[in-house]
Every structure is written in C-alpha cells, then in structure tokens.
Amino acid sequence: MDLYFERYPGVLEYMERTRAQAKEQGYVETLEGRRLYLPDIKSSNAGAACGGGARGDQCSMQGTAADIIKRAMIAVDAWLQAEQSARADDYAGTR
C-alpha cells in the first residue's frame, strides 16, 4: 500500500480529508453533493467510531460511483426510448 500511496499521493490526501470531514460533520458527500450520514462516527464506542471513520472515505467513493452509474443508466434509458420511438416511426412509415 505504501508504494500505491507514494505513486498516487492525492488518494491518501483525499482519504484523510474525507475521514476528517466525516468525524467533524457526521457525514460525507459524493461528487454530486449527496450526503451519506455515518451515525456511528461520533459514537463513544471506539470500535463503532473507528468503523465509521474507515467507512467514510469508502462511502464517499462508492456513493460517487453509484451517482455516475445512475447518470449513465438515465442516459442509456433516454437513448433507448429515442431509438424505440424512431423505429416505431420507421415501421409506421412516418419518416
């Protein structure tokens, strides 16, 4: 892992910044601005709080990936609807 973080120092900085935000605010945000709440992050139980902090950066990355996939699915659906409509027009002879 050390070699990875040496090659990609921005990743470690992002993870540390995201964990700090999670501890301070109790949530992280995706790049789309969606908030992912981590209720255990401020727990008096050290194990639960640590788990929340470790999950903070993961939640942010996975949540952003989900936002990207959702946008892609919406775009594909719109494209499929347009294609279906165009084919229906072709079949009906209206084009």
Coordinates of C-alpha atoms in Angstrom, one line a residue:
M1 CA 0.0 0.0 0.0
D2 CA 2.9 2.4 0.7
L3 CA 4.0 2.2 -2.9
Y4 CA 0.5 2.9 -4.1
F5 CA 0.2 6.0 -1.9
E6 CA 3.7 7.1 -3.0
R7 CA 2.6 6.9 -6.6
Y8 CA -0.8 8.4 -6.0
P9 CA -0.5 10.9 -3.1
G10 CA -3.7 12.6 -3.9
V11 CA -5.6 9.4 -2.9
L12 CA -4.2 9.4 0.6
E13 CA -4.9 13.1 0.9
Y14 CA -8.5 12.6 -0.2
M15 CA -9.0 9.7 2.2
E16 CA -7.6 11.7 5.2
R17 CA -9.7 14.8 4.2
T18 CA -12.8 12.7 3.9
R19 CA -12.3 11.0 7.2
A20 CA -11.8 14.3 8.9
Q21 CA -15.0 15.7 7.3
A22 CA -16.9 12.6 8.4
K23 CA -15.7 12.9 12.0
E24 CA -16.4 16.7 12.1
Q25 CA -19.8 16.7 10.4
G26 CA -21.1 13.2 10.8
Y27 CA -21.5 12.7 7.0
V28 CA -19.6 12.6 3.8
E29 CA -20.7 13.9 0.4
T30 CA -20.4 12.4 -3.1
L31 CA -19.2 14.5 -6.0
E32 CA -22.9 15.0 -6.9
G33 CA -23.4 16.5 -3.4
R34 CA -25.4 13.7 -2.0
R35 CA -24.9 13.3 1.7
L36 CA -24.1 9.9 3.2
Y37 CA -24.7 10.0 7.0
L38 CA -22.4 8.0 9.3
P39 CA -24.2 7.9 12.7
D40 CA -21.6 5.7 14.4
I41 CA -18.7 8.2 13.6
K42 CA -19.3 10.2 16.8
S43 CA -20.0 7.1 19.0
S44 CA -18.4 6.8 22.4
N45 CA -17.8 3.2 21.4
A46 CA -14.2 3.3 19.9
G47 CA -14.8 0.3 17.7
A48 CA -18.0 1.7 16.2
A49 CA -16.5 5.2 15.8
C50 CA -13.4 3.8 14.1
G51 CA -15.5 1.7 11.7
G52 CA -17.5 4.8 10.8
G53 CA -14.3 6.8 10.1
A54 CA -12.9 4.0 7.9
R55 CA -16.2 3.7 6.1
G56 CA -16.3 7.5 5.5
D57 CA -13.9 7.6 2.6
Q58 CA -15.2 4.3 1.2
C59 CA -18.8 5.6 1.3
S60 CA -17.8 8.8 -0.5
M61 CA -16.1 6.9 -3.3
Q62 CA -18.7 4.2 -3.6
G63 CA -21.5 6.8 -3.4
T64 CA -19.9 8.8 -6.2
A65 CA -19.5 5.7 -8.3
A66 CA -23.3 5.0 -7.8
D67 CA -24.1 8.6 -8.8
I68 CA -22.1 8.1 -12.0
I69 CA -23.7 4.8 -12.8
K70 CA -27.2 6.3 -12.2
R71 CA -26.4 9.1 -14.6
A72 CA -25.3 6.6 -17.2
M73 CA -28.4 4.5 -16.8
I74 CA -30.6 7.5 -17.2
A75 CA -28.7 8.5 -20.4
V76 CA -29.0 4.9 -21.8
D77 CA -32.7 4.8 -21.0
A78 CA -33.2 8.1 -22.8
W79 CA -31.2 6.8 -25.8
L80 CA -33.2 3.6 -25.8
Q81 CA -36.5 5.5 -25.7
A82 CA -35.4 7.7 -28.6
E83 CA -34.3 4.6 -30.6
Q84 CA -37.6 2.8 -29.9
S85 CA -39.6 5.9 -31.0
A86 CA -37.5 6.3 -34.2
R87 CA -38.0 2.6 -35.1
A88 CA -41.7 2.9 -34.4
D89 CA -41.9 5.9 -36.7
D90 CA -39.9 3.9 -39.4
Y91 CA -42.3 1.0 -39.1
A92 CA -45.3 3.2 -39.4
G93 CA -43.9 4.9 -42.4
T94 CA -44.0 8.3 -40.9
R95 CA -40.3 9.0 -41.5

